Short mmCIF file of C-alpha atoms in Angstrom, two decimals:
data_model
loop_
_atom_site.label_atom_id
_atom_site.label_comp_id
_atom_site.label_asym_id
_atom_site.label_seq_id
_atom_site.Cartn_x
_atom_site.Cartn_y
_atom_site.Cartn_z
CA UNK K 109 5.44 6.97 19.74
CA UNK K 110 4.40 5.76 22.95
CA UNK K 111 5.28 1.77 22.91
CA UNK K 112 1.90 -0.05 22.83
CA UNK K 113 0.66 -2.40 25.55
CA UNK K 114 -1.85 -4.57 25.09
CA UNK K 115 -5.03 -3.41 24.30
CA UNK K 116 -3.78 -0.17 23.14
CA UNK K 117 -5.93 1.60 20.91
CA UNK K 118 -3.43 3.43 17.95
CA UNK K 119 -4.89 5.09 14.99
CA UNK K 120 -2.21 5.65 12.51
CA UNK K 121 -3.21 8.14 9.85
CA UNK K 122 -6.52 6.12 9.64
CA UNK K 123 -4.93 3.02 10.27
CA UNK K 124 -6.72 2.09 13.45
CA UNK K 125 -5.07 -1.40 14.98
CA UNK K 126 -4.71 -2.61 18.60
CA UNK K 127 -2.59 -5.69 19.65
CA UNK K 128 -3.60 -8.17 21.83
CA UNK K 129 -2.07 -11.29 23.11
CA UNK K 130 0.97 -10.64 20.68
CA UNK K 131 -1.91 -10.18 17.90
CA UNK K 132 -1.69 -7.16 15.67
CA UNK K 133 -5.69 -6.52 14.95
CA UNK K 134 -6.37 -3.89 12.04
CA UNK K 135 -9.39 -2.03 12.10
CA UNK K 136 -12.66 -4.08 13.15
CA UNK K 137 -15.43 -3.43 10.74
CA UNK K 138 -18.84 -5.44 9.84
CA UNK K 139 -17.74 -8.04 6.80
CA UNK K 140 -19.59 -8.24 4.26
CA UNK K 141 -20.75 -10.99 2.95
CA UNK K 142 -23.88 -10.64 0.48
CA UNK K 143 -24.26 -12.15 -2.42
CA UNK K 144 -23.38 -9.66 -5.09
CA UNK K 145 -21.21 -10.10 -8.07
CA UNK K 146 -18.99 -7.82 -8.66
CA UNK K 147 -19.44 -7.55 -12.22
CA UNK K 148 -23.22 -6.08 -11.72
CA UNK K 149 -21.42 -3.40 -9.33
CA UNK K 150 -19.21 -2.47 -12.36
CA UNK K 151 -21.72 -2.52 -14.64
CA UNK K 152 -24.30 -0.47 -12.89
CA UNK K 153 -21.66 2.16 -12.14
CA UNK K 154 -20.57 1.57 -15.94
CA UNK K 155 -23.96 2.61 -16.74
CA UNK K 156 -24.88 5.25 -14.03
CA UNK K 157 -22.47 7.78 -16.00
CA UNK K 158 -22.15 7.06 -19.50
CA UNK K 159 -20.04 10.20 -20.61
CA UNK K 160 -17.54 9.92 -18.03
CA UNK K 161 -13.93 9.55 -19.37
CA UNK K 162 -12.42 6.75 -17.96
CA UNK K 163 -9.59 5.49 -19.82
CA UNK K 164 -7.05 7.71 -21.94
CA UNK K 165 -4.03 6.12 -23.67
CA UNK K 166 -0.80 8.04 -22.58
CA UNK K 167 0.96 7.91 -25.95
CA UNK K 168 -1.79 9.19 -28.23
CA UNK K 169 -4.48 10.38 -25.72
CA UNK K 170 -6.99 8.22 -27.07
CA UNK K 171 -10.07 8.22 -24.69
CA UNK K 172 -12.67 5.96 -23.68
CA UNK K 173 -15.97 6.74 -21.52
CA UNK K 174 -18.07 4.47 -19.56
CA UNK K 175 -20.59 4.03 -22.38
CA UNK K 176 -17.98 2.84 -24.55
CA UNK K 177 -16.80 0.73 -21.82
CA UNK K 178 -20.35 -0.47 -21.26
CA UNK K 179 -21.16 -1.36 -24.89
CA UNK K 180 -17.46 -3.73 -25.05
CA UNK K 181 -17.88 -5.28 -22.29
CA UNK K 182 -21.38 -6.48 -22.82
CA UNK K 183 -20.89 -7.41 -26.05
CA UNK K 184 -18.15 -9.47 -25.33
CA UNK K 185 -20.33 -10.85 -22.76
CA UNK K 186 -23.39 -11.81 -25.04
CA UNK K 187 -20.91 -13.66 -27.12
CA UNK K 188 -19.69 -15.64 -24.59
CA UNK K 189 -23.01 -16.71 -23.54
CA UNK K 190 -23.47 -17.95 -27.50
CA UNK K 191 -20.10 -20.07 -26.79
CA UNK K 192 -22.30 -21.74 -24.39
CA UNK K 193 -19.65 -20.22 -21.05
CA UNK K 194 -21.35 -20.82 -17.82
CA UNK K 195 -20.56 -19.59 -14.18
CA UNK K 196 -17.60 -21.39 -12.97
CA UNK K 197 -15.94 -21.73 -16.37
CA UNK K 198 -12.77 -20.22 -16.96
CA UNK K 199 -11.57 -17.78 -18.88
CA UNK K 200 -7.86 -16.76 -19.70
CA UNK K 201 -6.66 -13.54 -20.19
CA UNK K 202 -3.12 -12.59 -21.32
CA UNK K 203 -2.60 -9.50 -22.17
CA UNK K 204 -0.34 -6.10 -21.49
CA UNK K 205 -2.34 -3.23 -20.47
CA UNK K 206 -4.30 -1.23 -22.77
CA UNK K 207 -7.48 -0.01 -24.03
CA UNK K 208 -9.35 -2.86 -24.59
CA UNK K 209 -7.63 -5.61 -21.80
CA UNK K 210 -10.95 -4.42 -19.39
CA UNK K 211 -13.09 -6.06 -22.13
CA UNK K 212 -12.95 -9.78 -21.15
CA UNK K 213 -12.23 -9.77 -17.42
CA UNK K 214 -15.46 -7.83 -16.87
CA UNK K 215 -17.57 -9.91 -19.46
CA UNK K 216 -16.51 -12.87 -17.54
CA UNK K 217 -17.46 -11.48 -14.11
CA UNK K 218 -21.02 -10.46 -15.72
CA UNK K 219 -22.16 -14.25 -16.48
CA UNK K 220 -20.07 -15.67 -13.40
CA UNK K 221 -17.17 -16.84 -15.46
CA UNK K 222 -13.60 -17.02 -13.53
CA UNK K 223 -11.32 -15.09 -14.82
CA UNK K 224 -7.65 -16.31 -15.14
CA UNK K 225 -4.80 -13.55 -16.48
CA UNK K 226 -1.55 -14.74 -17.43
CA UNK K 227 1.94 -13.21 -18.22
CA UNK K 228 1.54 -11.38 -21.13
CA UNK K 229 4.77 -12.64 -22.89
CA UNK K 230 4.38 -16.75 -23.34
CA UNK K 231 7.24 -18.65 -23.65
CA UNK K 232 6.14 -22.38 -24.56
CA UNK K 233 7.16 -24.11 -21.18
CA UNK K 234 4.98 -21.11 -20.21
CA UNK K 235 2.23 -21.40 -22.33
CA UNK K 236 1.86 -25.07 -21.32
CA UNK K 237 2.16 -24.50 -17.59
CA UNK K 238 -0.94 -21.96 -17.37
CA UNK K 239 -3.26 -24.49 -19.99
CA UNK K 240 -2.58 -27.06 -18.22
CA UNK K 241 -3.16 -25.36 -14.83
CA UNK K 242 -6.82 -24.26 -15.41
CA UNK K 243 -7.65 -25.39 -18.30
CA UNK K 244 -9.93 -22.35 -19.91
CA UNK K 245 -12.88 -22.74 -21.97
CA UNK K 246 -11.64 -19.47 -24.04
CA UNK K 247 -8.25 -17.64 -23.64
CA UNK K 248 -8.40 -13.95 -25.10
CA UNK K 249 -4.51 -13.06 -25.75
CA UNK K 250 -2.27 -10.22 -27.49
CA UNK K 251 -0.47 -10.46 -30.64
CA UNK K 252 2.97 -11.46 -28.99
CA UNK K 253 1.69 -14.61 -26.99
CA UNK K 254 -1.28 -15.82 -29.33
CA UNK K 255 0.57 -18.23 -32.11
CA UNK K 256 2.38 -19.89 -29.25
CA UNK K 257 -0.74 -20.64 -27.69
CA UNK K 258 -2.15 -21.86 -30.75
CA UNK K 259 0.74 -23.59 -31.42
CA UNK K 260 0.57 -25.49 -27.84
CA UNK K 261 -3.23 -26.33 -28.01
CA UNK K 262 -3.11 -27.92 -31.67
CA UNK K 263 0.47 -29.97 -30.12
CA UNK K 264 -1.39 -31.30 -27.06
CA UNK K 265 -4.91 -31.59 -28.87
CA UNK K 266 -6.55 -29.30 -26.51
CA UNK K 267 -10.17 -28.03 -26.64
CA UNK K 268 -9.64 -24.28 -25.99
CA UNK K 269 -10.98 -21.08 -27.99
CA UNK K 270 -8.65 -18.61 -28.82
CA UNK K 271 -9.40 -14.92 -29.49
CA UNK K 272 -6.51 -12.17 -30.07
CA UNK K 273 -7.10 -8.72 -29.42
CA UNK K 274 -7.48 -6.32 -31.85
CA UNK K 275 -6.35 -8.08 -35.78
CA UNK K 276 -3.64 -10.14 -36.62
CA UNK K 277 -3.33 -11.03 -40.64
CA UNK K 278 -3.32 -14.86 -40.66
CA UNK K 279 -4.48 -15.74 -37.43
CA UNK K 280 -7.39 -17.98 -38.34
CA UNK K 281 -9.06 -17.84 -34.69
CA UNK K 282 -11.56 -15.39 -33.40
CA UNK K 283 -11.17 -11.76 -32.98
CA UNK K 284 -12.00 -9.45 -30.26
CA UNK K 285 -12.73 -6.67 -33.37
CA UNK K 286 -14.86 -9.38 -34.69
CA UNK K 287 -16.29 -10.63 -31.59
CA UNK K 288 -18.20 -7.51 -30.62
CA UNK K 289 -19.05 -6.26 -34.37
CA UNK K 290 -20.78 -9.56 -34.14
CA UNK K 291 -23.04 -8.59 -31.18
CA UNK K 292 -26.60 -6.83 -31.78
CA UNK K 293 -26.31 -3.24 -29.79
CA UNK K 294 -29.86 -3.73 -28.90
CA UNK K 295 -29.11 -6.57 -26.52
CA UNK K 296 -27.61 -3.85 -24.46
CA UNK K 297 -29.27 -2.03 -22.13
CA UNK K 298 -31.43 -5.50 -21.37
CA UNK K 299 -28.41 -7.50 -20.24
CA UNK K 300 -28.78 -8.25 -16.97
CA UNK K 301 -25.27 -9.99 -14.96
CA UNK K 302 -25.43 -13.72 -13.92
CA UNK K 303 -26.61 -14.51 -9.73
CA UNK K 304 -24.54 -15.99 -7.69
CA UNK K 305 -24.78 -18.94 -5.47
CA UNK K 306 -22.32 -18.30 -2.69
CA UNK K 307 -20.57 -14.89 -1.64
CA UNK K 308 -17.44 -17.58 -1.66
CA UNK K 309 -18.12 -18.00 -5.75
CA UNK K 310 -14.43 -17.71 -7.58
CA UNK K 311 -14.18 -13.84 -9.39
CA UNK K 312 -11.15 -14.85 -10.45
CA UNK K 313 -7.78 -16.99 -10.20
CA UNK K 314 -4.45 -15.05 -10.29
CA UNK K 315 -1.42 -16.98 -10.26
CA UNK K 316 1.02 -16.31 -7.19
CA UNK K 317 4.07 -14.49 -7.98
CA UNK K 318 5.94 -17.56 -8.62
CA UNK K 319 9.40 -15.86 -7.49
CA UNK K 320 11.00 -19.27 -6.81
CA UNK K 321 8.89 -22.03 -8.76
CA UNK K 322 5.85 -22.25 -10.63
CA UNK K 323 3.05 -20.27 -9.33
CA UNK K 324 -0.31 -21.50 -8.33
CA UNK K 325 -3.72 -20.33 -8.76
CA UNK K 326 -5.31 -18.66 -6.06
CA UNK K 327 -9.17 -18.31 -5.42
CA UNK K 328 -10.31 -14.81 -4.68
CA UNK K 329 -14.22 -14.81 -4.50
CA UNK K 330 -17.03 -11.85 -5.60
CA UNK K 331 -16.60 -11.71 -1.46
CA UNK K 332 -13.07 -11.46 -1.02
CA UNK K 333 -12.76 -8.50 -3.64
CA UNK K 334 -16.03 -6.55 -2.10
CA UNK K 335 -14.78 -6.74 1.09
CA UNK K 336 -11.03 -5.38 0.36
CA UNK K 337 -13.17 -2.36 -1.81
CA UNK K 338 -14.87 -1.72 0.80
CA UNK K 339 -12.29 -1.91 3.87
CA UNK K 340 -9.03 -0.71 2.15
CA UNK K 341 -8.32 2.87 1.79
CA UNK K 342 -5.19 2.99 0.39
CA UNK K 343 -7.18 2.19 -2.70
CA UNK K 344 -9.54 4.73 -2.35
CA UNK K 345 -9.47 6.64 -5.77
CA UNK K 346 -12.31 8.96 -5.76
CA UNK K 347 -11.16 12.45 -7.09
CA UNK K 348 -7.60 10.95 -8.09
CA UNK K 349 -6.23 10.96 -12.20
CA UNK K 350 -5.08 7.07 -11.18
CA UNK K 351 -1.82 5.16 -13.36
CA UNK K 352 -0.36 2.32 -12.31
CA UNK K 353 2.06 -0.07 -14.24
CA UNK K 354 0.72 -3.36 -12.87
CA UNK K 355 -0.61 -5.67 -15.68
CA UNK K 356 -3.92 -7.86 -14.65
CA UNK K 357 -1.09 -10.73 -14.42
CA UNK K 358 -0.54 -9.25 -10.88
CA UNK K 359 -4.03 -9.34 -8.21
CA UNK K 360 -3.14 -5.35 -7.79
CA UNK K 361 -3.20 -4.58 -11.67
CA UNK K 362 -6.71 -6.52 -12.16
CA UNK K 363 -8.18 -4.80 -8.88
CA UNK K 364 -7.68 -1.83 -9.61
CA UNK K 365 -9.11 -2.15 -13.02
CA UNK K 366 -12.15 -2.67 -11.14
CA UNK K 367 -11.93 0.00 -8.64
CA UNK K 368 -10.92 2.53 -10.79
CA UNK K 369 -14.39 2.05 -12.47
CA UNK K 370 -16.55 2.16 -8.79
CA UNK K 371 -14.45 5.05 -7.79
CA UNK K 372 -14.95 7.04 -11.41
CA UNK K 373 -11.28 7.66 -11.24
CA UNK K 374 -9.70 8.64 -14.53
CA UNK K 375 -7.56 6.26 -15.44
CA UNK K 376 -4.19 6.92 -17.95
CA UNK K 377 -3.19 3.76 -19.46
CA UNK K 378 0.75 3.53 -20.11
CA UNK K 379 2.90 1.34 -22.43
CA UNK K 380 4.56 -2.32 -21.13
CA UNK K 381 7.95 -0.51 -20.70
CA UNK K 382 10.42 0.96 -17.94
CA UNK K 383 10.84 4.22 -19.36
CA UNK K 384 10.71 6.21 -16.30
CA UNK K 385 11.24 9.46 -18.04
CA UNK K 386 8.52 8.70 -19.79
CA UNK K 387 6.28 7.28 -16.72
CA UNK K 388 6.98 11.06 -15.34
CA UNK K 389 6.38 12.72 -18.26
CA UNK K 390 2.89 11.14 -18.40
CA UNK K 391 2.92 11.78 -14.73
CA UNK K 392 2.98 15.67 -14.92
CA UNK K 393 1.16 15.62 -18.41
CA UNK K 394 -1.67 14.03 -17.49
CA UNK K 395 -1.61 15.62 -13.58
CA UNK K 396 -1.36 11.84 -11.98
CA UNK K 397 -2.21 12.02 -8.18
CA UNK K 398 -2.01 8.20 -7.80
CA UNK K 399 0.30 6.20 -9.05
CA UNK K 400 1.32 2.29 -7.81
CA UNK K 401 4.29 0.85 -9.32
CA UNK K 402 6.53 -1.83 -8.46
CA UNK K 403 9.87 -1.35 -6.23
CA UNK K 404 12.27 -0.85 -9.16
CA UNK K 405 10.83 2.30 -10.37
CA UNK K 406 10.96 4.42 -7.28
CA UNK K 407 15.20 2.94 -6.73
CA UNK K 408 15.75 4.14 -10.31
CA UNK K 409 14.52 7.77 -9.85
CA UNK K 410 17.12 7.88 -7.47
CA UNK K 411 19.86 6.36 -8.57
CA UNK K 412 19.24 7.67 -12.44
CA UNK K 413 18.10 11.20 -10.71
CA UNK K 414 14.99 11.24 -12.90
CA UNK K 415 13.33 13.78 -10.63
CA UNK K 416 15.97 16.50 -11.28
CA UNK K 417 14.48 16.57 -14.44
CA UNK K 418 10.73 16.59 -13.17
CA UNK K 419 8.68 18.04 -10.27
CA UNK K 420 5.27 15.85 -10.45
CA UNK K 421 3.03 18.34 -8.43
CA UNK K 422 -0.17 16.82 -8.84
CA UNK K 423 0.96 13.73 -7.61
CA UNK K 424 -0.23 12.96 -4.11
CA UNK K 425 0.16 9.19 -3.53
CA UNK K 426 3.33 6.94 -4.79
CA UNK K 427 2.51 3.39 -3.50
CA UNK K 428 4.74 0.58 -4.21
CA UNK K 429 5.43 -2.91 -2.84
CA UNK K 430 8.69 -4.78 -2.05
CA UNK K 431 9.46 -5.70 1.48
CA UNK K 432 12.99 -4.62 1.13
CA UNK K 433 13.40 -0.91 0.26
CA UNK K 434 16.20 0.54 1.99
CA UNK K 435 15.55 2.91 4.69
CA UNK K 436 18.06 5.68 3.08
CA UNK K 437 16.43 5.19 -0.61
CA UNK K 438 12.78 6.51 0.87
CA UNK K 439 14.49 9.02 2.84
CA UNK K 440 15.77 10.72 -0.81
CA UNK K 441 12.71 9.78 -2.51
CA UNK K 442 10.55 11.71 0.46
CA UNK K 443 13.05 15.11 -0.19
CA UNK K 444 12.89 14.77 -3.65
CA UNK K 445 8.85 14.24 -4.03
CA UNK K 446 7.55 16.87 -1.43
CA UNK K 447 4.41 16.80 -2.10
CA UNK K 448 3.86 13.47 -2.50
CA UNK K 449 2.98 10.23 0.18
CA UNK K 450 5.41 7.73 -0.26
CA UNK K 451 4.23 4.65 0.98
CA UNK K 452 5.64 1.19 0.91
CA UNK K 453 3.20 -1.77 1.02
CA UNK K 454 3.10 -5.36 1.79
CA UNK K 455 1.13 -7.80 0.57
CA UNK K 456 0.54 -11.55 -1.43
CA UNK K 457 -2.13 -12.28 -3.65
CA UNK K 458 -2.80 -15.38 -1.54
CA UNK K 459 -3.25 -12.89 1.28
CA UNK K 460 -6.23 -11.21 -1.13
CA UNK K 461 -4.37 -8.15 -1.11
CA UNK K 462 -2.53 -5.88 1.30
CA UNK K 463 -1.53 -6.97 4.74
CA UNK K 464 0.02 -4.30 6.09
CA UNK K 465 1.18 -0.52 4.74
CA UNK K 466 2.85 2.70 6.03
CA UNK K 467 1.46 6.16 7.03
CA UNK K 468 2.59 9.52 7.50
CA UNK K 469 4.15 8.06 10.82
CA UNK K 470 6.17 5.06 9.37
CA UNK K 471 9.68 4.90 9.77
CA UNK K 472 11.14 4.63 6.61
CA UNK K 473 12.15 1.15 5.27
CA UNK K 474 9.28 -0.49 7.19
CA UNK K 475 6.40 -2.00 5.87
CA UNK K 476 3.99 -0.02 7.97
CA UNK K 477 0.84 -1.01 10.08
CA UNK K 478 -1.34 -3.69 9.65
CA UNK K 479 -4.25 -2.71 7.37
CA UNK K 480 -7.99 -3.07 7.75
CA UNK K 481 -9.41 -5.89 8.85
CA UNK K 482 -6.85 -8.04 9.13
CA UNK K 483 -4.56 -9.48 11.70
CA UNK K 484 -0.71 -10.21 11.95
CA UNK K 485 1.20 -12.00 14.46
CA UNK K 486 4.59 -13.65 14.59
CA UNK K 487 5.30 -17.10 15.16
CA UNK K 488 8.66 -19.08 15.80
CA UNK K 489 8.77 -21.32 13.03
CA UNK K 490 10.35 -24.16 15.08
CA UNK K 491 7.70 -24.52 18.39
CA UNK K 492 4.86 -22.60 16.89
CA UNK K 493 5.02 -19.81 19.47
CA UNK K 494 3.57 -16.49 19.41
CA UNK K 495 6.37 -13.95 19.78
CA UNK K 496 6.30 -10.47 21.22
CA UNK K 497 7.58 -7.28 20.37
CA UNK K 498 10.94 -7.03 18.46
CA UNK K 499 11.24 -10.95 17.88
CA UNK K 500 11.76 -12.45 14.63
CA UNK K 501 10.18 -14.98 13.44
CA UNK K 502 7.15 -15.72 10.73
CA UNK K 503 4.31 -14.09 9.56
CA UNK K 504 1.18 -15.14 10.02
CA UNK K 505 -1.94 -13.18 8.73
CA UNK K 506 -5.47 -13.72 7.80
CA UNK K 507 -8.11 -10.85 6.79
CA UNK K 508 -11.58 -10.78 5.53
CA UNK K 509 -10.71 -10.59 1.77
CA UNK K 510 -7.88 -13.65 1.67
CA UNK K 511 -8.19 -16.17 -0.92
CA UNK K 512 -10.30 -19.35 -1.04
CA UNK K 513 -7.22 -21.41 -1.43
CA UNK K 514 -5.52 -22.51 -4.16
CA UNK K 515 -6.94 -23.90 -7.62
CA UNK K 516 -7.08 -28.10 -7.51
CA UNK K 517 -4.59 -27.79 -4.92
CA UNK K 518 -5.93 -28.72 -1.76
CA UNK K 519 -2.38 -30.03 -0.53
CA UNK K 520 -0.67 -26.45 -0.92
CA UNK K 521 -3.83 -25.21 0.47
CA UNK K 522 -3.65 -27.42 3.72
CA UNK K 523 0.03 -26.27 3.81
CA UNK K 524 -0.58 -22.82 3.53
CA UNK K 525 -3.87 -21.87 5.48
CA UNK K 526 -3.92 -23.92 9.20
CA UNK K 527 -7.17 -25.09 10.81
CA UNK K 528 -7.71 -21.58 12.63
CA UNK K 529 -7.51 -20.04 8.94
CA UNK K 530 -3.86 -18.38 9.70
CA UNK K 531 -2.20 -17.99 6.34
CA UNK K 532 1.81 -18.90 6.83
CA UNK K 533 3.32 -16.24 4.69
CA UNK K 534 6.88 -17.58 4.29
CA UNK K 535 7.69 -14.44 5.23
CA UNK K 536 10.48 -13.96 8.43
CA UNK K 537 10.19 -10.88 10.11
CA UNK K 538 9.26 -9.18 13.19
CA UNK K 539 6.85 -5.64 14.94
CA UNK K 540 8.75 -2.91 16.73
CA UNK K 541 7.21 -1.24 20.10
CA UNK K 542 4.95 0.95 18.11
CA UNK K 543 3.44 -2.34 16.43
CA UNK K 544 5.30 -1.36 12.88
CA UNK K 545 6.18 -4.39 10.65
CA UNK K 546 9.67 -5.14 9.36
CA UNK K 547 10.34 -7.78 6.69
CA UNK K 548 13.50 -9.52 6.58
CA UNK K 549 13.01 -12.36 3.87
CA UNK K 550 11.62 -15.20 2.44
CA UNK K 551 11.88 -17.97 4.66
CA UNK K 552 12.79 -20.51 1.85
CA UNK K 553 15.30 -18.44 0.45
CA UNK K 554 17.97 -18.35 3.51
CA UNK K 555 21.46 -19.79 2.61
CA UNK K 556 22.29 -22.49 4.71
CA UNK K 557 25.87 -21.68 5.22
CA UNK K 558 28.03 -24.18 8.11
CA UNK K 559 24.49 -24.64 9.85
CA UNK K 560 24.30 -21.02 9.78
CA UNK K 561 21.50 -19.75 8.23
CA UNK K 562 21.59 -16.31 6.15
CA UNK K 563 19.82 -13.89 5.27
CA UNK K 564 20.06 -13.03 1.03
CA UNK K 565 18.41 -9.28 1.29
CA UNK K 566 20.46 -7.89 4.56
CA UNK K 567 23.69 -8.91 2.30
CA UNK K 568 21.47 -7.27 -0.92
CA UNK K 569 20.40 -4.27 1.06
CA UNK K 570 24.20 -3.75 1.92
CA UNK K 571 25.46 -4.27 -1.55
CA UNK K 572 22.68 -1.76 -2.93
CA UNK K 573 24.72 1.15 -1.62
CA UNK K 574 27.49 1.04 -3.68
CA UNK K 575 27.33 4.28 -6.20
CA UNK K 576 27.70 1.95 -9.12
CA UNK K 577 24.63 -1.29 -8.03
CA UNK K 578 21.27 -0.68 -9.74
CA UNK K 579 20.01 -3.74 -8.39
CA UNK K 580 21.16 -7.01 -6.91
CA UNK K 581 20.15 -10.47 -5.72
CA UNK K 582 21.77 -13.29 -4.10
CA UNK K 583 21.19 -16.65 -3.84
CA UNK K 584 22.83 -20.18 -2.45
CA UNK K 585 24.82 -21.94 -4.07
CA UNK K 586 25.51 -25.87 -3.73
CA UNK K 587 28.42 -26.73 -1.69
CA UNK K 588 29.73 -30.36 -0.83
CA UNK K 589 31.36 -29.61 2.31
CA UNK K 590 30.28 -26.51 3.53
CA UNK K 591 26.08 -26.81 2.19
CA UNK K 592 25.25 -23.30 0.23
CA UNK K 593 27.70 -20.73 -0.57
CA UNK K 594 26.51 -17.04 -1.45
CA UNK K 595 26.37 -15.66 -5.29
CA UNK K 596 25.36 -12.27 -5.86
CA UNK K 597 24.02 -11.45 -9.17
CA UNK K 598 24.82 -7.10 -10.16
CA UNK K 599 23.28 -5.14 -12.43
CA UNK K 600 25.38 -1.63 -12.71
CA UNK K 601 24.24 1.70 -13.57
CA UNK K 602 25.01 2.77 -16.76
CA UNK K 603 28.42 4.83 -16.64
CA UNK K 604 29.26 3.86 -13.81
CA UNK K 605 32.00 1.34 -12.56
CA UNK K 606 32.37 -1.55 -9.84
CA UNK K 607 34.50 -5.44 -9.75
CA UNK K 608 34.01 -8.20 -8.13
CA UNK K 609 36.45 -7.50 -5.92
CA UNK K 610 34.89 -3.72 -4.84
CA UNK K 611 31.44 -5.81 -3.92
CA UNK K 612 33.39 -8.63 -2.51
CA UNK K 613 35.44 -6.22 -0.02
CA UNK K 614 32.18 -4.63 0.68
CA UNK K 615 30.35 -7.32 2.27
CA UNK K 616 33.86 -8.58 4.13
CA UNK K 617 34.55 -5.68 5.57
CA UNK K 618 30.85 -4.68 6.41
CA UNK K 619 29.24 -8.10 7.23
CA UNK K 620 30.37 -10.98 9.87
CA UNK K 621 32.37 -13.88 8.15
CA UNK K 622 29.90 -16.12 7.39
CA UNK K 623 28.05 -13.80 4.95
CA UNK K 624 31.06 -13.40 2.16
CA UNK K 625 30.15 -14.20 -1.12
CA UNK K 626 32.27 -17.57 -1.30
CA UNK K 627 30.25 -17.81 -4.55
CA UNK K 628 31.65 -14.82 -6.22
CA UNK K 629 29.95 -12.07 -8.09
CA UNK K 630 28.08 -12.29 -11.69
CA UNK K 631 27.08 -9.07 -13.51
CA UNK K 632 24.29 -8.78 -15.79
CA UNK K 633 22.77 -5.96 -17.51
CA UNK K 634 19.97 -6.78 -16.38
CA UNK K 635 18.81 -9.03 -13.33
CA UNK K 636 15.39 -11.74 -14.94
CA UNK K 637 11.81 -11.00 -13.23
CA UNK K 638 8.96 -12.94 -12.67
CA UNK K 639 5.91 -11.44 -14.37
CA UNK K 640 5.26 -9.97 -11.39
CA UNK K 641 7.75 -7.61 -11.50
CA UNK K 642 9.59 -9.78 -8.84
CA UNK K 643 13.67 -10.55 -9.30
CA UNK K 644 13.28 -14.00 -10.59
CA UNK K 645 15.16 -15.95 -7.89
CA UNK K 646 14.70 -19.17 -9.82
CA UNK K 647 16.10 -18.73 -12.76
CA UNK K 648 19.32 -16.89 -10.84
CA UNK K 649 19.96 -20.22 -8.91
CA UNK K 650 19.87 -21.84 -12.12
CA UNK K 651 22.01 -19.65 -13.82
CA UNK K 652 24.10 -19.50 -10.35
CA UNK K 653 24.26 -23.39 -10.76
CA UNK K 654 25.98 -23.63 -14.36
CA UNK K 655 28.02 -21.28 -13.11
CA UNK K 656 29.40 -23.72 -11.13
CA UNK K 657 29.38 -27.03 -12.61
CA UNK K 658 30.54 -25.61 -15.89
#
């Protein structure tokens, strides 16, 4: 490709963008700012094709039609109104993906309430955190979390109603089954969604990833959702049989539930576990053509040789997030899936979705090009100067579908979004001469060693190349004299061997002296993860601290 110059217009596989004054500018289209309830759009679509098969439970083949989804979601909305739920009230949702997980999400949208999805398995600490963060009026929860929530609500004397999905013996609260049975079928056809008072009315509060600490609640408006659905074409599911692993705790998991309905895409609902063979089996069995997952799944496909047992000829798009995906892994994946467009993307909840994604022209391992209506620039974190191509700095971003801000946290909002509307992502990266974006690491994750800043991601990328390594995370450990030392946590592939010396030698022989793993290597069967699938570095830092103090 030719190097880009100021004002050049480039169309990359339907991603049109230009560069002006060192700002990457995505396709510019009219921004939608009408006062439209996303729930009203969904209900209109559900009512328009009652016989359409919208959901299939992958294990047992149970199907759900639009007519059934209309009945259940409207009945739930009628019940919410009976509970005096008003526009702006918050409805917590704590569940895995299943045939009824959509019900409270759509019902909340219909009545103008705010959905607030959480981790689908809660500890007492996280349960108390989520309950205190948004103070929901009602929480719908699966059987794995309902008793924990009930205990915290009782201990803290909270006025919050609980509803369990299905039925649970011994649970004295409401159940979704009984909620739905309590409503009159005659009221369904005459039901109307609540009107919005402003396009920026909050539709959902989705928690940020919480990789290095407790998450913040990001406010996503109805207008944000509509602009994202309208303009970012990689989520066009029309004609696709779709499948995804993220639960509604991820914004992408919540968003695709809505988008699949609006695009009349049959959704295959998969169990909440990491069985790669089973997932590939479901893709083949149900002829899935669009699949969204986190970056761990494609890594395992390559490392475990899973694709030697499956062809996946119907899979047209494999979309996954994760800023640090090795070039060699993606090249191997492309060879193993010759019929599939393997797309790495870069996004965040705070931004309201994807900032960038790859096209057929992308370099393996990059994050691709700026998405539609988006703007990205690279800024020197010390001086604030906008940097040109191939210069590393903090990525700032803005779009038509960004969050309103952080719920009940104006200080954090002010720190994240400046007066000109730019989101300071906290990600370090650069764009090359072709306008393609590459991420290096989170600024907050850098290790300070003798006043030298070390990127854990660079060390992780090297260790990941070891044939016995499935996944790796490098974190900082405090040191009295040299500020911080690097410690690596490694999960090995079953049946393959690597020692601590193997890993430390690999780093010592291939990286500068200051990148050495002075705090050592610790092996784990599996690295801990956040609810959004990212490696939980906060937890690993605490484990590392325990190693060094014991």
